[in-house]
Amino acid sequence: MQQMSDSGAVVADGRGLPVGGFVCAPQMPRVVFGAGAIGHLEREIGLLGARRALILCTPEQRESAELVARMIGDRSAGIFDGAVMHVPIEVAREARARANALEADCAIAIGGGSTTGLGKAIALESSLPILAIPTTYAGSEMTSIYGITEDGIKKTGRDSRVLPKTVIYDPELTLSLPVGLSVTSAINAMAHAAEGLYAQDANPLASIWAEEGLRALASGLPRMVDRPDDVAARSDCLYGAWLCGLVLGNVGVALHHKLCHTLGGSLNLPHAETHTVVLPHALAYNAAAAPQAMRRIARALGSADAAQGMFDLARSLGAPTSLRELGMQESQIVPCVQIVMQNPYWNPARLTTPRLLRLLDDAYHGRRPTTTEENE
Ligand code: NAD
């Protein structure tokens, strides 16, 4: 069990870094935040020393990219609207070639994690500075984690070249994000923060971001679901997403992310929805091994229990609660657990096959999370 005070400062022996103490070297882009903040785009491009920006988007968000192009006039080198989920290598190559051909000296990624991910794939080879304008709550813009899919396998890594230089958070740009996607994308963000609180390399600063990020999202989400056009609620959600992304960018993850990567990678289950279903169960699994983290998660949610509070929040927001409804088959539970056990991530609670089977069985059926003990 990790020994930490409530503040997240470590009280155990620090000589055995990183488990006993912590290393904290915050990495973060410049952030411009606020309703209407996109109006600062041209100035921000200038501050990067850039003159020709390639604008990236998905086909669905072409209109937003055209708006950006109009706003920056001569500084627009063109639009590449081919961003898709999981950054296929072919798309990355095409976008890199376009950036070269247009002599772009920066990339503007307007959209969610898929579009930011495409910008990262370009930056990985060219070091082209990225200016990200996130329109979901996924948080990729705050991390130096990239992922590129080749021959059906997504390879991920960390590289400081892919961390965006500037991020413009404008809650008005999230008003068009459908409520269902908003909820699952935000719970995906909450998963980064929750696991950051009990990550192997957790540190007190990241824990403050994590708790505050969870609190902002737990407060903003119900108001956003009630009134999707409420800019104040959308602002709280985007603020929370920023902090949760910052946690992912600065500390590691654990069992929850391993499960989601396995379910997404081998069964092709949808990314944010899978995070949404699994999170309460992963928290229950780790409850006994990371009690301080659980107290902080519960406090942020305004609940007596982290796992149950997360489950109730997701359910009250109308989010999916079972893997079955995401398209998983019951027969796939055992192979998934085998994959997790073959190549596990570090986790505060010991991973055992019977407990993982029970976790996935609960998540598959959409049951309330079960808090099992280490020795079960
Ligand atoms: P997404 O980027 O795939 O977007 C989903 C859909 O929503 C797209 O069609 C997009 O065009 C649309 N959309 C986005 N914003 C919209 C808006 N405001 N209004 C209307 N439509 C909008 O979804 P996502 O959840 O943001 O990102 C998921 C991807 O990001 C996954 O591939 C995941 O692996 C990756 N991710 C990476 C990191 C990282 O640190 N590298 C972190 C989180 C997520």
CSV table of C-alpha atoms and ligand atoms in Angstrom, one decimal:
chain,number,residue,atom,x,y,z
A,1,MET,CA,0.0,0.0,0.0
A,2,GLN,CA,1.3,3.5,-0.8
A,3,GLN,CA,2.0,5.6,2.2
A,4,MET,CA,0.9,9.2,1.6
A,5,SER,CA,-0.5,11.9,3.7
A,6,ASP,CA,-3.9,13.4,2.7
A,7,SER,CA,-2.1,16.2,0.7
A,8,GLY,CA,-0.4,13.5,-1.4
A,9,ALA,CA,3.0,14.3,0.1
A,10,VAL,CA,4.8,11.1,0.8
A,11,VAL,CA,5.5,10.2,4.4
A,12,ALA,CA,7.4,7.0,3.6
A,13,ASP,CA,11.1,6.6,3.1
A,14,GLY,CA,12.1,8.7,0.0
A,15,ARG,CA,15.4,7.0,-0.6
A,16,GLY,CA,13.8,4.4,-2.7
A,17,LEU,CA,12.5,6.8,-5.4
A,18,PRO,CA,10.1,6.9,-7.1
A,19,VAL,CA,7.8,4.8,-4.9
A,20,GLY,CA,8.8,6.3,-1.6
A,21,GLY,CA,9.2,9.9,-2.7
A,22,PHE,CA,8.4,11.8,-5.9
A,23,VAL,CA,10.0,13.6,-8.8
A,24,CYS,CA,8.0,16.6,-10.0
A,25,ALA,CA,9.0,18.5,-13.1
A,26,PRO,CA,5.7,19.9,-14.5
A,27,GLN,CA,5.4,20.0,-18.2
A,28,MET,CA,2.6,22.0,-19.6
A,29,PRO,CA,1.7,24.1,-22.7
A,30,ARG,CA,0.8,27.8,-22.6
A,31,VAL,CA,-2.9,28.0,-21.9
A,32,VAL,CA,-5.4,30.7,-23.0
A,33,PHE,CA,-8.8,29.9,-21.4
A,34,GLY,CA,-12.2,31.6,-21.6
A,35,ALA,CA,-15.4,32.0,-23.5
A,36,GLY,CA,-14.4,33.7,-26.8
A,37,ALA,CA,-10.7,32.9,-26.2
A,38,ILE,CA,-10.4,31.8,-29.9
A,39,GLY,CA,-10.3,35.5,-30.7
A,40,HIS,CA,-6.7,35.4,-29.4
A,41,LEU,CA,-5.7,32.8,-32.0
A,42,GLU,CA,-3.8,35.1,-34.4
A,43,ARG,CA,-1.8,36.7,-31.6
A,44,GLU,CA,-0.9,33.2,-30.3
A,45,ILE,CA,0.3,32.1,-33.7
A,46,GLY,CA,2.5,35.2,-33.9
A,47,LEU,CA,3.9,34.4,-30.4
A,48,LEU,CA,5.0,31.0,-31.7
A,49,GLY,CA,6.9,32.8,-34.4
A,50,ALA,CA,4.8,31.1,-37.0
A,51,ARG,CA,3.5,32.5,-40.3
A,52,ARG,CA,1.8,29.6,-42.1
A,53,ALA,CA,-0.5,27.3,-40.2
A,54,LEU,CA,-1.9,24.0,-41.5
A,55,ILE,CA,-5.3,23.6,-39.9
A,56,LEU,CA,-6.3,20.0,-38.9
A,57,CYS,CA,-9.8,18.7,-38.3
A,58,THR,CA,-12.1,15.7,-38.8
A,59,PRO,CA,-14.4,15.7,-41.8
A,60,GLU,CA,-17.2,16.4,-39.4
A,61,GLN,CA,-15.6,19.6,-38.1
A,62,ARG,CA,-14.6,21.1,-41.5
A,63,GLU,CA,-16.8,24.1,-40.8
A,64,SER,CA,-14.9,24.9,-37.6
A,65,ALA,CA,-11.6,24.6,-39.4
A,66,GLU,CA,-12.9,27.0,-42.1
A,67,LEU,CA,-13.9,29.5,-39.4
A,68,VAL,CA,-10.4,29.3,-38.1
A,69,ALA,CA,-9.0,29.8,-41.6
A,70,ARG,CA,-11.1,32.9,-42.1
A,71,MET,CA,-10.1,34.3,-38.7
A,72,ILE,CA,-6.4,34.0,-39.4
A,73,GLY,CA,-6.5,35.0,-43.1
A,74,ASP,CA,-3.0,35.0,-44.6
A,75,ARG,CA,-1.6,32.9,-41.8
A,76,SER,CA,-3.6,29.9,-43.0
A,77,ALA,CA,-1.6,27.6,-45.2
A,78,GLY,CA,-4.6,25.3,-45.8
A,79,ILE,CA,-6.9,22.7,-44.1
A,80,PHE,CA,-6.4,19.0,-43.8
A,81,ASP,CA,-9.7,17.4,-42.8
A,82,GLY,CA,-8.8,13.8,-42.7
A,83,ALA,CA,-8.3,13.2,-38.9
A,84,VAL,CA,-9.9,10.0,-37.7
A,85,MET,CA,-9.9,7.9,-34.5
A,86,HIS,CA,-6.5,6.2,-33.5
A,87,VAL,CA,-4.4,8.0,-36.1
A,88,PRO,CA,-3.8,5.5,-38.9
A,89,ILE,CA,-0.2,5.7,-40.2
A,90,GLU,CA,-1.5,6.3,-43.7
A,91,VAL,CA,-3.4,9.4,-42.6
A,92,ALA,CA,-0.4,10.6,-40.6
A,93,ARG,CA,1.8,10.3,-43.7
A,94,GLU,CA,-0.7,12.2,-45.9
A,95,ALA,CA,-0.9,15.0,-43.3
A,96,ARG,CA,2.9,15.2,-43.0
A,97,ALA,CA,3.2,15.4,-46.8
A,98,ARG,CA,0.6,18.1,-46.9
A,99,ALA,CA,2.4,20.1,-44.2
A,100,ASN,CA,5.6,19.9,-46.2
A,101,ALA,CA,4.0,20.7,-49.5
A,102,LEU,CA,2.4,23.8,-48.0
A,103,GLU,CA,5.5,24.8,-46.2
A,104,ALA,CA,3.6,25.0,-43.0
A,105,ASP,CA,5.5,26.2,-39.9
A,106,CYS,CA,2.8,25.3,-37.4
A,107,ALA,CA,-0.2,23.1,-37.1
A,108,ILE,CA,-3.5,24.1,-35.6
A,109,ALA,CA,-5.5,21.1,-34.3
A,110,ILE,CA,-9.2,22.0,-33.8
A,111,GLY,CA,-11.2,19.1,-32.4
A,112,GLY,CA,-11.0,16.2,-30.0
A,113,GLY,CA,-8.3,13.7,-29.1
A,114,SER,CA,-8.2,12.3,-32.7
A,115,THR,CA,-7.4,15.6,-34.2
A,116,THR,CA,-4.8,16.5,-31.6
A,117,GLY,CA,-3.4,13.0,-32.1
A,118,LEU,CA,-2.9,13.7,-35.8
A,119,GLY,CA,-1.1,16.9,-35.0
A,120,LYS,CA,1.2,14.9,-32.6
A,121,ALA,CA,2.0,12.4,-35.4
A,122,ILE,CA,3.1,15.3,-37.6
A,123,ALA,CA,5.2,16.9,-34.8
A,124,LEU,CA,6.8,13.6,-34.0
A,125,GLU,CA,8.7,13.7,-37.3
A,126,SER,CA,9.0,17.4,-38.0
A,127,SER,CA,8.9,19.1,-34.6
A,128,LEU,CA,6.2,21.4,-36.1
A,129,PRO,CA,4.8,23.4,-33.2
A,130,ILE,CA,1.1,22.5,-32.4
A,131,LEU,CA,-1.5,25.0,-31.3
A,132,ALA,CA,-4.4,22.9,-30.0
A,133,ILE,CA,-8.0,24.1,-29.8
A,134,PRO,CA,-9.8,21.2,-28.0
A,135,THR,CA,-13.5,20.8,-28.5
A,136,THR,CA,-13.9,17.7,-26.3
A,137,TYR,CA,-12.8,16.9,-22.8
A,138,ALA,CA,-10.3,14.1,-23.7
A,139,GLY,CA,-7.2,16.0,-22.5
A,140,SER,CA,-4.7,14.8,-25.2
A,141,GLU,CA,-3.6,18.5,-25.7
A,142,MET,CA,-1.9,18.4,-22.2
A,143,THR,CA,0.2,15.3,-22.8
A,144,SER,CA,3.3,14.3,-24.7
A,145,ILE,CA,1.7,10.9,-25.3
A,146,TYR,CA,1.2,10.0,-29.0
A,147,GLY,CA,-0.4,7.0,-30.6
A,148,ILE,CA,-0.2,5.8,-34.2
A,149,THR,CA,-2.0,2.8,-35.6
A,150,GLU,CA,-0.1,0.5,-38.1
A,151,ASP,CA,-1.4,-2.8,-39.4
A,152,GLY,CA,-4.2,-2.7,-36.8
A,153,ILE,CA,-1.9,-2.2,-33.8
A,154,LYS,CA,-1.8,1.2,-32.0
A,155,LYS,CA,1.7,2.0,-30.9
A,156,THR,CA,2.0,4.6,-28.2
A,157,GLY,CA,4.9,6.5,-26.7
A,158,ARG,CA,6.0,9.7,-25.0
A,159,ASP,CA,8.0,12.4,-26.8
A,160,SER,CA,8.4,16.0,-25.7
A,161,ARG,CA,8.2,17.1,-29.4
A,162,VAL,CA,4.5,16.3,-29.5
A,163,LEU,CA,3.3,18.3,-26.5
A,164,PRO,CA,1.4,21.3,-28.0
A,165,LYS,CA,3.1,24.6,-27.4
A,166,THR,CA,-0.1,26.5,-26.9
A,167,VAL,CA,-3.7,25.5,-26.1
A,168,ILE,CA,-6.7,27.7,-26.5
A,169,TYR,CA,-9.7,26.5,-24.4
A,170,ASP,CA,-12.9,28.1,-25.5
A,171,PRO,CA,-16.0,26.6,-23.8
A,172,GLU,CA,-18.2,28.1,-26.5
A,173,LEU,CA,-16.6,25.7,-29.0
A,174,THR,CA,-17.8,22.7,-26.9
A,175,LEU,CA,-21.5,23.8,-27.1
A,176,SER,CA,-22.0,21.7,-30.2
A,177,LEU,CA,-20.5,18.6,-28.7
A,178,PRO,CA,-23.6,16.2,-28.2
A,179,VAL,CA,-24.5,15.6,-24.6
A,180,GLY,CA,-23.7,11.8,-24.7
A,181,LEU,CA,-20.2,12.4,-26.2
A,182,SER,CA,-19.7,15.2,-23.7
A,183,VAL,CA,-20.4,13.0,-20.8
A,184,THR,CA,-18.3,10.0,-21.9
A,185,SER,CA,-15.4,12.3,-23.0
A,186,ALA,CA,-15.5,14.0,-19.6
A,187,ILE,CA,-15.5,10.7,-17.7
A,188,ASN,CA,-12.5,9.6,-19.8
A,189,ALA,CA,-10.8,12.8,-18.4
A,190,MET,CA,-11.9,11.9,-14.9
A,191,ALA,CA,-10.2,8.5,-15.3
A,192,HIS,CA,-6.9,10.2,-15.9
A,193,ALA,CA,-7.2,12.2,-12.7
A,194,ALA,CA,-8.5,9.3,-10.6
A,195,GLU,CA,-5.6,7.0,-11.6
A,196,GLY,CA,-3.1,9.9,-11.3
A,197,LEU,CA,-4.0,10.0,-7.6
A,198,TYR,CA,-2.8,6.5,-7.0
A,199,ALA,CA,-0.2,6.2,-9.8
A,200,GLN,CA,3.2,4.9,-8.9
A,201,ASP,CA,4.8,8.3,-9.6
A,202,ALA,CA,2.0,10.3,-8.1
A,203,ASN,CA,3.1,13.7,-6.7
A,204,PRO,CA,1.4,16.2,-4.5
A,205,LEU,CA,1.1,18.9,-7.2
A,206,ALA,CA,-0.5,16.5,-9.7
A,207,SER,CA,-2.8,15.3,-6.9
A,208,ILE,CA,-4.1,18.9,-6.4
A,209,TRP,CA,-4.8,19.1,-10.1
A,210,ALA,CA,-6.5,15.7,-10.0
A,211,GLU,CA,-8.8,16.5,-7.1
A,212,GLU,CA,-9.7,19.9,-8.5
A,213,GLY,CA,-10.3,18.5,-12.0
A,214,LEU,CA,-12.6,15.8,-10.6
A,215,ARG,CA,-14.5,18.4,-8.5
A,216,ALA,CA,-14.9,20.8,-11.5
A,217,LEU,CA,-16.2,18.0,-13.7
A,218,ALA,CA,-18.5,16.5,-11.0
A,219,SER,CA,-20.0,20.0,-10.5
A,220,GLY,CA,-20.2,21.0,-14.2
A,221,LEU,CA,-21.4,17.7,-15.8
A,222,PRO,CA,-24.9,17.5,-14.2
A,223,ARG,CA,-25.5,21.2,-15.1
A,224,MET,CA,-24.3,20.6,-18.6
A,225,VAL,CA,-26.6,17.6,-19.0
A,226,ASP,CA,-29.5,19.8,-17.8
A,227,ARG,CA,-28.7,22.7,-20.1
A,228,PRO,CA,-26.1,21.8,-22.8
A,229,ASP,CA,-25.9,25.4,-23.9
A,230,ASP,CA,-25.0,26.7,-20.4
A,231,VAL,CA,-21.6,28.3,-21.0
A,232,ALA,CA,-20.8,28.4,-17.3
A,233,ALA,CA,-21.3,24.6,-16.9
A,234,ARG,CA,-19.3,24.0,-20.1
A,235,SER,CA,-16.6,26.2,-18.7
A,236,ASP,CA,-16.4,24.1,-15.5
A,237,CYS,CA,-16.2,21.0,-17.6
A,238,LEU,CA,-13.5,22.3,-19.8
A,239,TYR,CA,-11.5,23.6,-16.8
A,240,GLY,CA,-11.8,20.2,-15.2
A,241,ALA,CA,-10.7,18.5,-18.5
A,242,TRP,CA,-7.7,20.8,-18.6
A,243,LEU,CA,-6.6,19.7,-15.1
A,244,CYS,CA,-7.3,16.0,-15.7
A,245,GLY,CA,-5.3,16.2,-18.9
A,246,LEU,CA,-2.5,17.8,-17.1
A,247,VAL,CA,-2.5,14.9,-14.6
A,248,LEU,CA,-2.2,12.4,-17.5
A,249,GLY,CA,0.6,14.4,-19.0
A,250,ASN,CA,2.6,14.4,-15.8
A,251,VAL,CA,2.0,11.2,-13.9
A,252,GLY,CA,1.3,7.6,-14.9
A,253,VAL,CA,-1.7,5.4,-15.0
A,254,ALA,CA,-2.6,1.9,-13.7
A,255,LEU,CA,-5.1,-0.9,-14.0
A,256,HIS,CA,-8.0,1.1,-15.3
A,257,HIS,CA,-6.1,2.3,-18.4
A,258,LYS,CA,-4.7,-1.2,-19.0
A,259,LEU,CA,-8.2,-2.6,-19.0
A,260,CYS,CA,-9.4,0.1,-21.4
A,261,HIS,CA,-6.4,-0.2,-23.7
A,262,THR,CA,-7.0,-4.0,-23.8
A,263,LEU,CA,-10.8,-3.7,-24.4
A,264,GLY,CA,-10.2,-0.9,-27.0
A,265,GLY,CA,-7.2,-2.6,-28.7
A,266,SER,CA,-8.4,-6.2,-28.9
A,267,LEU,CA,-12.2,-5.8,-29.1
A,268,ASN,CA,-12.3,-2.3,-30.7
A,269,LEU,CA,-14.8,-1.1,-28.1
A,270,PRO,CA,-15.4,2.7,-28.3
A,271,HIS,CA,-12.7,4.6,-26.3
A,272,ALA,CA,-14.5,7.1,-24.1
A,273,GLU,CA,-17.5,4.9,-23.4
A,274,THR,CA,-15.3,2.0,-22.3
A,275,HIS,CA,-13.5,4.3,-19.9
A,276,THR,CA,-16.9,5.4,-18.6
A,277,VAL,CA,-18.1,1.9,-17.9
A,278,VAL,CA,-14.8,0.5,-16.4
A,279,LEU,CA,-13.8,3.4,-14.1
A,280,PRO,CA,-16.0,2.7,-11.1
A,281,HIS,CA,-15.0,-1.0,-11.2
A,282,ALA,CA,-11.2,-0.2,-11.4
A,283,LEU,CA,-11.7,2.2,-8.4
A,284,ALA,CA,-13.4,-0.5,-6.4
A,285,TYR,CA,-10.6,-2.9,-7.2
A,286,ASN,CA,-8.0,-0.5,-5.9
A,287,ALA,CA,-10.1,0.9,-2.9
A,288,ALA,CA,-8.3,-1.0,-0.2
A,289,ALA,CA,-4.8,-0.5,-1.6
A,290,ALA,CA,-5.1,3.3,-2.2
A,291,PRO,CA,-7.3,4.6,0.6
A,292,GLN,CA,-5.9,8.2,0.5
A,293,ALA,CA,-6.6,8.5,-3.2
A,294,MET,CA,-10.1,7.1,-2.7
A,295,ARG,CA,-10.8,9.7,0.0
A,296,ARG,CA,-9.8,12.5,-2.3
A,297,ILE,CA,-11.9,11.1,-5.2
A,298,ALA,CA,-14.9,10.7,-3.0
A,299,ARG,CA,-14.5,14.2,-1.6
A,300,ALA,CA,-14.3,15.6,-5.1
A,301,LEU,CA,-17.4,13.8,-6.1
A,302,GLY,CA,-19.3,14.8,-2.9
A,303,SER,CA,-19.8,11.1,-2.2
A,304,ALA,CA,-19.1,8.8,0.7
A,305,ASP,CA,-17.3,6.3,-1.5
A,306,ALA,CA,-15.2,6.8,-4.7
A,307,ALA,CA,-16.3,3.8,-6.7
A,308,GLN,CA,-20.0,4.0,-5.8
A,309,GLY,CA,-20.0,7.8,-6.3
A,310,MET,CA,-18.4,7.4,-9.7
A,311,PHE,CA,-21.0,4.8,-10.7
A,312,ASP,CA,-23.9,6.9,-9.5
A,313,LEU,CA,-22.6,10.0,-11.2
A,314,ALA,CA,-22.2,8.1,-14.6
A,315,ARG,CA,-25.7,6.6,-14.2
A,316,SER,CA,-27.3,9.9,-13.3
A,317,LEU,CA,-25.8,11.5,-16.4
A,318,GLY,CA,-27.3,8.8,-18.6
A,319,ALA,CA,-23.9,7.3,-19.5
A,320,PRO,CA,-23.5,3.6,-20.5
A,321,THR,CA,-22.9,1.4,-17.5
A,322,SER,CA,-22.3,-2.0,-19.1
A,323,LEU,CA,-19.7,-3.4,-21.5
A,324,ARG,CA,-22.5,-5.5,-23.0
A,325,GLU,CA,-24.2,-2.4,-24.3
A,326,LEU,CA,-20.9,-1.4,-26.0
A,327,GLY,CA,-20.9,-4.6,-28.0
A,328,MET,CA,-18.7,-6.9,-25.9
A,329,GLN,CA,-19.5,-10.6,-25.8
A,330,GLU,CA,-19.5,-12.4,-22.4
A,331,SER,CA,-17.1,-15.0,-23.9
A,332,GLN,CA,-14.5,-12.3,-24.4
A,333,ILE,CA,-14.1,-11.7,-20.6
A,334,VAL,CA,-11.6,-14.5,-20.0
A,335,PRO,CA,-9.3,-13.7,-23.0
A,336,CYS,CA,-9.2,-10.0,-21.9
A,337,VAL,CA,-8.2,-10.9,-18.4
A,338,GLN,CA,-5.4,-13.2,-19.9
A,339,ILE,CA,-4.1,-10.2,-21.9
A,340,VAL,CA,-4.1,-8.0,-18.9
A,341,MET,CA,-2.3,-10.6,-16.8
A,342,GLN,CA,0.3,-11.3,-19.5
A,343,ASN,CA,1.6,-7.7,-19.6
A,344,PRO,CA,0.2,-5.8,-16.6
A,345,TYR,CA,0.7,-2.1,-15.8
A,346,TRP,CA,1.9,-1.2,-12.3
A,347,ASN,CA,-1.1,-1.1,-10.0
A,348,PRO,CA,-1.5,-0.3,-6.3
A,349,ALA,CA,-3.5,-3.5,-5.7
A,350,ARG,CA,-2.0,-6.9,-6.7
A,351,LEU,CA,-3.5,-8.2,-9.9
A,352,THR,CA,-5.1,-11.6,-9.6
A,353,THR,CA,-7.2,-13.5,-12.2
A,354,PRO,CA,-10.2,-14.2,-10.0
A,355,ARG,CA,-10.6,-10.6,-9.0
A,356,LEU,CA,-10.1,-9.3,-12.5
A,357,LEU,CA,-12.7,-11.8,-13.8
A,358,ARG,CA,-15.1,-10.5,-11.2
A,359,LEU,CA,-14.4,-6.9,-12.1
A,360,LEU,CA,-15.0,-7.5,-15.8
A,361,ASP,CA,-18.1,-9.6,-15.1
A,362,ASP,CA,-19.6,-6.8,-13.1
A,363,ALA,CA,-18.6,-4.2,-15.8
A,364,TYR,CA,-20.0,-6.5,-18.5
A,365,HIS,CA,-23.4,-6.8,-16.8
A,366,GLY,CA,-23.6,-3.2,-15.6
A,367,ARG,CA,-23.7,-4.2,-11.9
A,368,ARG,CA,-22.7,-1.8,-9.1
A,369,PRO,CA,-18.9,-2.1,-8.5
A,370,THR,CA,-17.9,-4.7,-5.9
A,371,THR,CA,-15.1,-3.7,-3.5
A,372,THR,CA,-13.1,-6.9,-3.2
A,373,GLU,CA,-10.2,-7.4,-0.8
A,374,GLU,CA,-6.7,-8.2,-1.8
A,375,ASN,CA,-6.9,-11.8,-0.5
A,376,GLU,CA,-10.2,-12.6,-2.3
B,1,NAD,P1,-12.6,12.4,-31.1
B,1,NAD,O1,-11.5,13.4,-31.3
B,1,NAD,O2,-12.5,11.1,-31.8
B,1,NAD,O3,-14.0,13.1,-31.6
B,1,NAD,C1,-15.2,12.3,-31.7
B,1,NAD,C2,-16.1,12.9,-32.7
B,1,NAD,O4,-16.7,14.1,-32.1
B,1,NAD,C3,-15.4,13.3,-34.0
B,1,NAD,O5,-16.3,13.1,-35.1
B,1,NAD,C4,-15.3,14.8,-33.8
B,1,NAD,O6,-15.2,15.5,-35.1
B,1,NAD,C5,-16.5,15.2,-33.0
B,1,NAD,N1,-16.4,16.4,-32.3
B,1,NAD,C6,-15.4,16.8,-31.5
B,1,NAD,N2,-15.6,18.0,-30.9
B,1,NAD,C7,-16.9,18.4,-31.3
B,1,NAD,C8,-17.7,19.5,-31.0
B,1,NAD,N3,-17.4,20.4,-30.2
B,1,NAD,N4,-18.9,19.5,-31.6
B,1,NAD,C9,-19.3,18.5,-32.5
B,1,NAD,N5,-18.6,17.4,-32.8
B,1,NAD,C10,-17.4,17.4,-32.2
B,1,NAD,O7,-12.9,12.0,-29.6
B,1,NAD,P2,-12.1,12.3,-28.2
B,1,NAD,O8,-12.8,11.5,-27.2
B,1,NAD,O9,-11.8,13.7,-28.0
B,1,NAD,O10,-10.7,11.6,-28.5
B,1,NAD,C11,-10.5,10.2,-28.5
B,1,NAD,C12,-9.1,9.9,-29.0
B,1,NAD,O11,-8.2,10.6,-28.3
B,1,NAD,C13,-8.7,8.4,-28.8
B,1,NAD,O12,-8.1,7.9,-29.9
B,1,NAD,C14,-7.8,8.4,-27.6
B,1,NAD,O13,-6.9,7.4,-27.6
B,1,NAD,C15,-7.1,9.8,-27.8
B,1,NAD,N6,-6.6,10.3,-26.5
B,1,NAD,C16,-5.3,10.5,-26.5
B,1,NAD,C17,-4.8,11.1,-25.3
B,1,NAD,C18,-3.3,11.3,-25.2
B,1,NAD,O14,-2.8,11.9,-24.2
B,1,NAD,N7,-2.5,11.0,-26.3
B,1,NAD,C19,-5.6,11.4,-24.2
B,1,NAD,C20,-6.9,11.2,-24.3
B,1,NAD,C21,-7.5,10.7,-25.5
